[in-house]
Amino acid sequence: MKAKALVLERQNELALRGIELPDEIGPEDVRISMHTVGICGSDVHFYTHGRIGPFVVEEPMVLGHEGSGTVTEVGANVTTLAPGDRVCMEPGIPDPTSRASKLGMYNVDPAVRFWATPPIHGCLTPEVIHPAAFTFKLPDSVSFAEGAMVEPFAVGLQAVVKAGLQPGDTCVVTGCGPIGLMVALAALASGASRVVISDVVDDKLEIAAGYEGMIPVNVARESLTERVAELTGDGWGADVVFEASGSPRVYDDALGCVRPGGAMVLVGMPVEKVSLDVVAAQTKEVRIETVFRYANVYDRAIELIASGKVDLNPLIVETFDFEQSVAAFDRAVEARPTDVKLQIRIAHDDQR
């Protein structure tokens, strides 16, 4: 089937044009009319660099993996969804028979097919086909815009799950970008008493300051370790530190902020190898966890949003029409410090 889509032709070249996409719906699949798609940093990186690590854009690829929409058709074996259901989609499709999937870690399955990761097409097109098992019904209280935010929020929730966060914990998040904010919101919704969040850009930190329980720290002007030591008393440190910046310069601060026996969760992805003071971690018996996307948290992410414990709406800065998709990506390339999340609305209706 030839469908209109936002196509990354090659590095630095986008086009809104027709492209042949799969149209056959399998017995375990659903057909979805797309409504809203968020622009992720990885989408932008593929646009500007043509690659992320070993994933290289070698042929035209449809972008987008943060999506919501409405089911229009279900496969013969699908009983959990029906036409008319408002949904969001988990964009990674693993091999259910793989060893990783059997361990419940399908996110690290080497065979996973992830939207908008070469050579897999994404969802910035009016219609997609997706497995029902990775398609989630949205409660009436969750809008399509919020539904398209479930994907990045799931990263934050995965980090909190890996941390083993306890009610009342004091947390630190290094990096106040979109993912850092998602981690901080997930931590607060999961019982953290407060979250100290650091960055070097005041505009980003002002967004964090708008949320109750977040304590912004500009590390260009203030020592993060000293602020955390002051807040926790006698220099004890935070129960959990989430590294979400990807900066190679932040690891000393991150380790310095963790209390003895605390956890450090690595969420940000540095572009190069980094140095880590292993002895500093050992002398505190710091538990180090890592995060790659998410697994088994999508349903919980949706329920937290529906409950009102997480408000993602302030992070959605601007919504573009589908016809403005190229302009939307060019805006994303600017990386304005106040642009937490830009979205593209594909549907032309008055649905929320």
mmCIF file of C-alpha atoms in Angstrom:
data_model
loop_
_atom_site.group_PDB
_atom_site.id
_atom_site.type_symbol
_atom_site.label_atom_id
_atom_site.label_comp_id
_atom_site.label_asym_id
_atom_site.label_seq_id
_atom_site.Cartn_x
_atom_site.Cartn_y
_atom_site.Cartn_z
ATOM 1 C CA MET A 1 0.000 0.000 0.000
ATOM 2 C CA LYS A 2 1.309 3.450 -0.895
ATOM 3 C CA ALA A 3 0.678 5.872 1.954
ATOM 4 C CA LYS A 4 1.667 9.431 2.712
ATOM 5 C CA ALA A 5 4.352 9.561 5.392
ATOM 6 C CA LEU A 6 7.190 11.645 6.775
ATOM 7 C CA VAL A 7 10.178 9.975 5.150
ATOM 8 C CA LEU A 8 13.817 10.425 6.064
ATOM 9 C CA GLU A 9 15.361 10.062 2.619
ATOM 10 C CA ARG A 10 18.912 10.349 3.893
ATOM 11 C CA GLN A 11 20.854 12.440 6.379
ATOM 12 C CA ASN A 12 19.495 16.017 6.466
ATOM 13 C CA GLU A 13 16.727 15.322 3.939
ATOM 14 C CA LEU A 14 13.069 14.871 4.896
ATOM 15 C CA ALA A 15 10.039 14.569 2.631
ATOM 16 C CA LEU A 16 6.311 14.244 3.180
ATOM 17 C CA ARG A 17 5.441 11.874 0.354
ATOM 18 C CA GLY A 18 3.890 8.579 -0.642
ATOM 19 C CA ILE A 19 5.782 5.396 0.208
ATOM 20 C CA GLU A 20 4.971 1.698 0.016
ATOM 21 C CA LEU A 21 4.126 0.372 3.477
ATOM 22 C CA PRO A 22 2.785 -3.003 4.688
ATOM 23 C CA ASP A 23 -1.010 -3.207 4.528
ATOM 24 C CA GLU A 24 -1.819 -6.802 5.438
ATOM 25 C CA ILE A 25 -3.288 -7.291 8.904
ATOM 26 C CA GLY A 26 -2.388 -10.551 10.632
ATOM 27 C CA PRO A 27 -4.624 -12.517 13.012
ATOM 28 C CA GLU A 28 -2.887 -11.025 16.094
ATOM 29 C CA ASP A 29 -2.688 -7.467 14.730
ATOM 30 C CA VAL A 30 -4.775 -4.308 14.772
ATOM 31 C CA ARG A 31 -5.060 -1.518 12.233
ATOM 32 C CA ILE A 32 -4.742 1.944 13.767
ATOM 33 C CA SER A 33 -5.687 5.349 12.428
ATOM 34 C CA MET A 34 -2.914 7.560 13.786
ATOM 35 C CA HIS A 35 -3.827 10.703 15.685
ATOM 36 C CA THR A 36 -0.763 12.175 17.431
ATOM 37 C CA VAL A 37 2.959 11.442 17.180
ATOM 38 C CA GLY A 38 5.677 12.975 19.350
ATOM 39 C CA ILE A 39 9.112 13.958 18.083
ATOM 40 C CA CYS A 40 11.868 12.157 19.993
ATOM 41 C CA GLY A 41 15.528 13.068 20.226
ATOM 42 C CA SER A 42 16.422 9.843 18.425
ATOM 43 C CA ASP A 43 14.230 10.852 15.467
ATOM 44 C CA VAL A 44 16.062 14.169 15.313
ATOM 45 C CA HIS A 45 19.450 12.465 15.625
ATOM 46 C CA PHE A 46 18.700 10.175 12.687
ATOM 47 C CA TYR A 47 17.658 13.268 10.716
ATOM 48 C CA THR A 48 20.812 15.262 11.488
ATOM 49 C CA HIS A 49 23.387 12.457 11.685
ATOM 50 C CA GLY A 50 21.914 9.604 9.641
ATOM 51 C CA ARG A 51 22.824 7.073 12.292
ATOM 52 C CA ILE A 52 22.841 6.196 15.973
ATOM 53 C CA GLY A 53 25.619 3.780 16.835
ATOM 54 C CA PRO A 54 25.274 0.672 14.649
ATOM 55 C CA PHE A 55 21.856 1.756 13.302
ATOM 56 C CA VAL A 56 22.465 3.501 9.995
ATOM 57 C CA VAL A 57 19.878 4.996 7.621
ATOM 58 C CA GLU A 58 20.751 3.282 4.352
ATOM 59 C CA GLU A 59 17.379 3.642 2.608
ATOM 60 C CA PRO A 60 14.288 5.856 3.028
ATOM 61 C CA MET A 61 12.649 5.348 6.422
ATOM 62 C CA VAL A 62 9.424 6.648 7.970
ATOM 63 C CA LEU A 63 10.111 8.446 11.250
ATOM 64 C CA GLY A 64 8.160 8.482 14.529
ATOM 65 C CA HIS A 65 7.692 6.048 17.398
ATOM 66 C CA GLU A 66 5.725 7.973 20.060
ATOM 67 C CA GLY A 67 2.158 7.480 18.865
ATOM 68 C CA SER A 68 -1.533 7.303 19.683
ATOM 69 C CA GLY A 69 -4.594 6.699 17.553
ATOM 70 C CA THR A 70 -7.840 4.780 17.086
ATOM 71 C CA VAL A 71 -8.294 1.107 16.243
ATOM 72 C CA THR A 72 -10.170 0.682 12.953
ATOM 73 C CA GLU A 73 -9.809 -3.079 12.392
ATOM 74 C CA VAL A 74 -8.744 -6.094 14.433
ATOM 75 C CA GLY A 75 -7.231 -9.424 13.415
ATOM 76 C CA ALA A 76 -9.198 -12.660 13.625
ATOM 77 C CA ASN A 77 -7.675 -13.701 16.968
ATOM 78 C CA VAL A 78 -7.804 -10.318 18.728
ATOM 79 C CA THR A 79 -10.258 -10.146 21.626
ATOM 80 C CA THR A 80 -8.749 -7.416 23.819
ATOM 81 C CA LEU A 81 -9.365 -4.511 21.446
ATOM 82 C CA ALA A 82 -12.181 -3.397 19.163
ATOM 83 C CA PRO A 83 -12.704 -0.816 16.419
ATOM 84 C CA GLY A 84 -13.185 2.597 17.968
ATOM 85 C CA ASP A 85 -10.810 2.008 20.881
ATOM 86 C CA ARG A 86 -8.432 4.870 21.553
ATOM 87 C CA VAL A 87 -4.937 3.462 21.983
ATOM 88 C CA CYS A 88 -1.216 4.068 22.268
ATOM 89 C CA MET A 89 1.420 1.686 21.010
ATOM 90 C CA GLU A 90 4.602 0.265 22.467
ATOM 91 C CA PRO A 91 6.925 0.629 19.454
ATOM 92 C CA GLY A 92 9.251 -2.334 20.007
ATOM 93 C CA ILE A 93 8.185 -5.754 18.746
ATOM 94 C CA PRO A 94 10.385 -8.563 20.112
ATOM 95 C CA ASP A 95 10.678 -12.198 19.147
ATOM 96 C CA PRO A 96 8.456 -13.886 21.765
ATOM 97 C CA THR A 97 10.535 -17.073 21.551
ATOM 98 C CA SER A 98 13.863 -15.373 22.276
ATOM 99 C CA ARG A 99 15.767 -16.028 25.499
ATOM 100 C CA ALA A 100 15.455 -12.349 26.428
ATOM 101 C CA SER A 101 11.685 -12.419 26.009
ATOM 102 C CA LYS A 102 11.382 -15.581 28.081
ATOM 103 C CA LEU A 103 13.286 -13.812 30.852
ATOM 104 C CA GLY A 104 10.845 -10.903 30.685
ATOM 105 C CA MET A 105 13.553 -8.624 29.245
ATOM 106 C CA TYR A 106 12.168 -8.351 25.738
ATOM 107 C CA ASN A 107 13.560 -4.819 25.432
ATOM 108 C CA VAL A 108 17.071 -6.257 25.091
ATOM 109 C CA ASP A 109 16.074 -8.896 22.547
ATOM 110 C CA PRO A 110 18.610 -8.461 19.709
ATOM 111 C CA ALA A 111 15.847 -9.268 17.219
ATOM 112 C CA VAL A 112 13.459 -6.550 18.438
ATOM 113 C CA ARG A 113 11.864 -4.537 15.619
ATOM 114 C CA PHE A 114 11.553 -0.959 16.865
ATOM 115 C CA TRP A 115 9.682 1.755 14.997
ATOM 116 C CA ALA A 116 11.902 4.314 13.251
ATOM 117 C CA THR A 117 15.101 2.401 13.940
ATOM 118 C CA PRO A 118 16.705 1.366 10.626
ATOM 119 C CA PRO A 119 15.463 -0.449 8.693
ATOM 120 C CA ILE A 120 12.039 -0.454 10.429
ATOM 121 C CA HIS A 121 9.500 2.185 9.407
ATOM 122 C CA GLY A 122 7.940 4.388 12.093
ATOM 123 C CA CYS A 123 4.418 5.694 12.635
ATOM 124 C CA LEU A 124 4.375 9.192 11.111
ATOM 125 C CA THR A 125 1.790 8.123 8.572
ATOM 126 C CA PRO A 126 -2.031 8.115 8.710
ATOM 127 C CA GLU A 127 -2.375 4.374 9.307
ATOM 128 C CA VAL A 128 -0.263 1.620 10.873
ATOM 129 C CA ILE A 129 -0.588 -2.090 11.614
ATOM 130 C CA HIS A 130 0.698 -3.238 14.993
ATOM 131 C CA PRO A 131 0.483 -6.336 17.218
ATOM 132 C CA ALA A 132 -2.469 -6.154 19.614
ATOM 133 C CA ALA A 133 -0.159 -7.395 22.395
ATOM 134 C CA PHE A 134 1.754 -4.114 22.198
ATOM 135 C CA THR A 135 -1.276 -1.865 21.717
ATOM 136 C CA PHE A 136 -2.854 -0.391 24.857
ATOM 137 C CA LYS A 137 -6.309 1.060 25.323
ATOM 138 C CA LEU A 138 -6.375 4.614 26.663
ATOM 139 C CA PRO A 139 -8.755 5.490 29.514
ATOM 140 C CA ASP A 140 -11.250 8.235 28.695
ATOM 141 C CA SER A 141 -9.331 10.638 30.943
ATOM 142 C CA VAL A 142 -6.137 10.319 28.869
ATOM 143 C CA SER A 143 -5.995 12.432 25.706
ATOM 144 C CA PHE A 144 -4.352 11.429 22.441
ATOM 145 C CA ALA A 145 -1.582 13.950 23.188
ATOM 146 C CA GLU A 146 -0.936 12.311 26.556
ATOM 147 C CA GLY A 147 -1.158 8.892 24.912
ATOM 148 C CA ALA A 148 1.704 9.863 22.622
ATOM 149 C CA MET A 149 3.712 10.791 25.744
ATOM 150 C CA VAL A 150 3.409 7.325 27.260
ATOM 151 C CA GLU A 151 6.453 6.109 25.311
ATOM 152 C CA PRO A 152 8.983 8.568 26.797
ATOM 153 C CA PHE A 153 7.311 8.371 30.212
ATOM 154 C CA ALA A 154 7.766 4.582 30.094
ATOM 155 C CA VAL A 155 11.533 5.160 30.010
ATOM 156 C CA GLY A 156 11.257 7.109 33.248
ATOM 157 C CA LEU A 157 9.114 4.437 34.836
ATOM 158 C CA GLN A 158 11.539 1.717 33.743
ATOM 159 C CA ALA A 159 14.311 3.624 35.512
ATOM 160 C CA VAL A 160 12.267 3.826 38.702
ATOM 161 C CA VAL A 161 11.485 0.100 38.566
ATOM 162 C CA LYS A 162 15.169 -0.728 38.096
ATOM 163 C CA ALA A 163 16.053 1.550 41.022
ATOM 164 C CA GLY A 164 13.808 -0.347 43.431
ATOM 165 C CA LEU A 165 12.620 3.036 44.689
ATOM 166 C CA GLN A 166 11.020 3.072 48.152
ATOM 167 C CA PRO A 167 8.337 5.468 49.460
ATOM 168 C CA GLY A 168 9.964 8.545 50.945
ATOM 169 C CA ASP A 169 13.246 8.181 49.057
ATOM 170 C CA THR A 170 15.242 11.265 48.174
ATOM 171 C CA CYS A 171 16.285 11.129 44.529
ATOM 172 C CA VAL A 172 18.623 13.023 42.247
ATOM 173 C CA VAL A 173 18.241 13.309 38.481
ATOM 174 C CA THR A 174 21.186 14.631 36.497
ATOM 175 C CA GLY A 175 19.929 16.165 33.267
ATOM 176 C CA CYS A 176 16.723 18.187 32.899
ATOM 177 C CA GLY A 177 15.909 17.274 29.303
ATOM 178 C CA PRO A 178 12.741 15.419 28.282
ATOM 179 C CA ILE A 179 13.894 12.078 29.669
ATOM 180 C CA GLY A 180 15.280 13.597 32.861
ATOM 181 C CA LEU A 181 11.903 15.213 33.493
ATOM 182 C CA MET A 182 10.128 11.922 32.770
ATOM 183 C CA VAL A 183 12.362 10.139 35.278
ATOM 184 C CA ALA A 184 11.733 12.810 37.897
ATOM 185 C CA LEU A 185 7.956 12.658 37.387
ATOM 186 C CA ALA A 186 7.988 8.863 37.531
ATOM 187 C CA ALA A 187 9.997 8.975 40.757
ATOM 188 C CA LEU A 188 7.598 11.404 42.418
ATOM 189 C CA ALA A 189 4.571 9.411 41.279
ATOM 190 C CA SER A 190 6.184 6.264 42.684
ATOM 191 C CA GLY A 191 6.638 7.678 46.163
ATOM 192 C CA ALA A 192 9.834 9.739 46.178
ATOM 193 C CA SER A 193 9.581 12.513 48.752
ATOM 194 C CA ARG A 194 11.617 14.910 46.604
ATOM 195 C CA VAL A 195 13.734 14.955 43.497
ATOM 196 C CA VAL A 196 16.758 17.185 43.048
ATOM 197 C CA ILE A 197 17.203 17.753 39.304
ATOM 198 C CA SER A 198 20.298 19.346 37.791
ATOM 199 C CA ASP A 199 21.260 20.993 34.524
ATOM 200 C CA VAL A 200 23.209 24.000 33.248
ATOM 201 C CA VAL A 201 20.283 25.676 31.444
ATOM 202 C CA ASP A 202 17.973 27.847 33.539
ATOM 203 C CA ASP A 203 15.085 27.597 31.049
ATOM 204 C CA LYS A 204 14.955 23.831 31.527
ATOM 205 C CA LEU A 205 15.215 24.068 35.294
ATOM 206 C CA GLU A 206 12.352 26.583 35.400
ATOM 207 C CA ILE A 207 10.102 23.928 33.873
ATOM 208 C CA ALA A 208 11.105 21.489 36.613
ATOM 209 C CA ALA A 209 10.479 24.142 39.251
ATOM 210 C CA GLY A 210 6.840 24.210 38.178
ATOM 211 C CA TYR A 211 6.339 20.722 39.621
ATOM 212 C CA GLU A 212 5.841 20.251 43.350
ATOM 213 C CA GLY A 213 8.594 18.103 44.810
ATOM 214 C CA MET A 214 11.267 18.977 42.226
ATOM 215 C CA ILE A 215 14.278 20.980 43.409
ATOM 216 C CA PRO A 216 16.230 22.502 40.487
ATOM 217 C CA VAL A 217 19.991 22.994 40.747
ATOM 218 C CA ASN A 218 22.062 24.794 38.124
ATOM 219 C CA VAL A 219 25.434 23.056 38.360
ATOM 220 C CA ALA A 220 27.096 25.883 36.459
ATOM 221 C CA ARG A 221 26.606 28.014 39.579
ATOM 222 C CA GLU A 222 26.134 25.567 42.445
ATOM 223 C CA SER A 223 27.689 22.294 43.607
ATOM 224 C CA LEU A 224 25.217 19.447 43.224
ATOM 225 C CA THR A 225 26.964 17.247 45.790
ATOM 226 C CA GLU A 226 26.996 20.046 48.355
ATOM 227 C CA ARG A 227 23.297 20.798 47.813
ATOM 228 C CA VAL A 228 22.379 17.126 48.176
ATOM 229 C CA ALA A 229 24.596 16.772 51.263
ATOM 230 C CA GLU A 230 22.839 19.758 52.819
ATOM 231 C CA LEU A 231 19.363 18.445 52.014
ATOM 232 C CA THR A 232 20.018 14.935 53.342
ATOM 233 C CA GLY A 233 21.869 15.941 56.505
ATOM 234 C CA ASP A 234 25.468 15.176 57.530
ATOM 235 C CA GLY A 235 26.410 14.590 53.895
ATOM 236 C CA TRP A 236 24.543 11.286 53.803
ATOM 237 C CA GLY A 237 23.441 11.501 50.172
ATOM 238 C CA ALA A 238 20.443 10.537 48.050
ATOM 239 C CA ASP A 239 18.837 7.118 48.087
ATOM 240 C CA VAL A 240 18.759 6.973 44.291
ATOM 241 C CA VAL A 241 20.641 8.942 41.644
ATOM 242 C CA PHE A 242 19.388 8.758 38.074
ATOM 243 C CA GLU A 243 21.903 9.823 35.429
ATOM 244 C CA ALA A 244 19.798 11.131 32.516
ATOM 245 C CA SER A 245 22.073 13.627 30.792
ATOM 246 C CA GLY A 246 24.434 11.335 28.898
ATOM 247 C CA SER A 247 27.247 13.761 29.717
ATOM 248 C CA PRO A 248 30.627 12.102 30.367
ATOM 249 C CA ARG A 249 31.418 14.838 32.910
ATOM 250 C CA VAL A 250 28.600 14.031 35.310
ATOM 251 C CA TYR A 251 29.655 10.669 36.735
ATOM 252 C CA ASP A 252 31.791 12.007 39.566
ATOM 253 C CA ASP A 253 28.904 14.181 40.747
ATOM 254 C CA ALA A 254 26.449 11.304 40.393
ATOM 255 C CA LEU A 255 28.577 8.976 42.498
ATOM 256 C CA GLY A 256 29.256 11.746 44.991
ATOM 257 C CA CYS A 257 25.516 12.221 45.555
ATOM 258 C CA VAL A 258 24.649 8.575 46.287
ATOM 259 C CA ARG A 259 24.320 7.520 49.915
ATOM 260 C CA PRO A 260 26.118 4.372 51.125
ATOM 261 C CA GLY A 261 24.160 1.373 49.896
ATOM 262 C CA GLY A 262 22.174 3.576 47.515
ATOM 263 C CA ALA A 263 21.510 3.061 43.828
ATOM 264 C CA MET A 264 22.759 4.788 40.694
ATOM 265 C CA VAL A 265 20.652 4.198 37.597
ATOM 266 C CA LEU A 266 22.195 4.969 34.206
ATOM 267 C CA VAL A 267 19.539 6.269 31.813
ATOM 268 C CA GLY A 268 21.382 8.759 29.598
ATOM 269 C CA MET A 269 23.460 7.332 26.756
ATOM 270 C CA PRO A 270 26.898 8.927 26.306
ATOM 271 C CA VAL A 271 28.117 9.060 22.714
ATOM 272 C CA GLU A 272 31.566 7.859 23.799
ATOM 273 C CA LYS A 273 33.028 5.699 26.548
ATOM 274 C CA VAL A 274 33.185 7.351 29.949
ATOM 275 C CA SER A 275 35.429 6.925 32.982
ATOM 276 C CA LEU A 276 33.879 5.675 36.204
ATOM 277 C CA ASP A 277 35.520 5.787 39.641
ATOM 278 C CA VAL A 278 34.915 2.155 40.570
ATOM 279 C CA VAL A 279 36.559 2.473 43.984
ATOM 280 C CA ALA A 280 34.262 5.384 44.886
ATOM 281 C CA ALA A 281 31.317 3.137 44.047
ATOM 282 C CA GLN A 282 32.785 0.162 45.911
ATOM 283 C CA THR A 283 33.504 2.008 49.137
ATOM 284 C CA LYS A 284 29.808 2.907 49.356
ATOM 285 C CA GLU A 285 28.630 -0.428 47.954
ATOM 286 C CA VAL A 286 26.600 1.522 45.417
ATOM 287 C CA ARG A 287 24.242 -0.611 43.367
ATOM 288 C CA ILE A 288 24.488 0.331 39.675
ATOM 289 C CA GLU A 289 21.573 -0.363 37.338
ATOM 290 C CA THR A 290 21.166 0.355 33.623
ATOM 291 C CA VAL A 291 18.176 1.184 31.451
ATOM 292 C CA PHE A 292 17.520 0.458 27.787
ATOM 293 C CA ARG A 293 14.041 1.548 26.697
ATOM 294 C CA TYR A 294 11.483 -0.349 28.841
ATOM 295 C CA ALA A 295 9.721 -3.653 29.392
ATOM 296 C CA ASN A 296 6.442 -4.516 31.108
ATOM 297 C CA VAL A 297 5.712 -0.959 32.271
ATOM 298 C CA TYR A 298 3.415 0.503 29.585
ATOM 299 C CA ASP A 299 0.183 -0.419 31.361
ATOM 300 C CA ARG A 300 1.423 1.070 34.628
ATOM 301 C CA ALA A 301 2.573 4.231 32.868
ATOM 302 C CA ILE A 302 -0.916 4.706 31.422
ATOM 303 C CA GLU A 303 -2.564 4.134 34.805
ATOM 304 C CA LEU A 304 -0.317 6.688 36.513
ATOM 305 C CA ILE A 305 -1.227 9.298 33.900
ATOM 306 C CA ALA A 306 -4.925 8.425 34.135
ATOM 307 C CA SER A 307 -4.837 8.701 37.940
ATOM 308 C CA GLY A 308 -3.697 12.308 37.747
ATOM 309 C CA LYS A 309 -0.492 11.586 39.663
ATOM 310 C CA VAL A 310 1.520 12.530 36.580
ATOM 311 C CA ASP A 311 0.699 15.634 34.533
ATOM 312 C CA LEU A 312 2.541 15.581 31.227
ATOM 313 C CA ASN A 313 0.534 18.345 29.560
ATOM 314 C CA PRO A 314 2.868 21.194 30.636
ATOM 315 C CA LEU A 315 5.667 19.457 28.729
ATOM 316 C CA ILE A 316 3.836 19.541 25.379
ATOM 317 C CA VAL A 317 5.006 22.862 23.997
ATOM 318 C CA GLU A 318 3.554 22.940 20.477
ATOM 319 C CA THR A 319 1.538 20.715 18.142
ATOM 320 C CA PHE A 320 2.018 20.829 14.364
ATOM 321 C CA ASP A 321 -0.327 19.631 11.610
ATOM 322 C CA PHE A 322 0.807 16.604 9.627
ATOM 323 C CA GLU A 323 1.399 18.832 6.597
ATOM 324 C CA GLN A 324 3.888 20.808 8.714
ATOM 325 C CA SER A 325 5.933 17.743 9.666
ATOM 326 C CA VAL A 326 9.159 18.874 8.016
ATOM 327 C CA ALA A 327 8.889 22.280 9.685
ATOM 328 C CA ALA A 328 8.222 20.539 13.004
ATOM 329 C CA PHE A 329 11.450 18.563 12.695
ATOM 330 C CA ASP A 330 13.411 21.639 11.683
ATOM 331 C CA ARG A 331 12.067 23.311 14.821
ATOM 332 C CA ALA A 332 13.172 20.281 16.853
ATOM 333 C CA VAL A 333 16.675 20.554 15.374
ATOM 334 C CA GLU A 334 16.911 24.062 16.868
ATOM 335 C CA ALA A 335 16.792 22.409 20.326
ATOM 336 C CA ARG A 336 15.226 25.396 22.021
ATOM 337 C CA PRO A 337 15.715 24.927 25.766
ATOM 338 C CA THR A 338 12.000 25.397 26.462
ATOM 339 C CA ASP A 339 10.913 22.838 23.819
ATOM 340 C CA VAL A 340 10.428 19.766 25.974
ATOM 341 C CA LYS A 341 8.063 17.947 23.604
ATOM 342 C CA LEU A 342 6.855 18.844 20.119
ATOM 343 C CA GLN A 343 4.071 16.764 18.613
ATOM 344 C CA ILE A 344 2.529 16.222 15.199
ATOM 345 C CA ARG A 345 -1.230 15.752 14.872
ATOM 346 C CA ILE A 346 -2.148 13.543 11.942
ATOM 347 C CA ALA A 347 -5.927 13.264 12.452
ATOM 348 C CA HIS A 348 -8.191 15.998 11.153
ATOM 349 C CA ASP A 349 -11.011 15.794 13.672
ATOM 350 C CA ASP A 350 -12.123 17.327 16.950
ATOM 351 C CA GLN A 351 -11.271 14.363 19.123
ATOM 352 C CA ARG A 352 -9.237 15.147 22.203
#
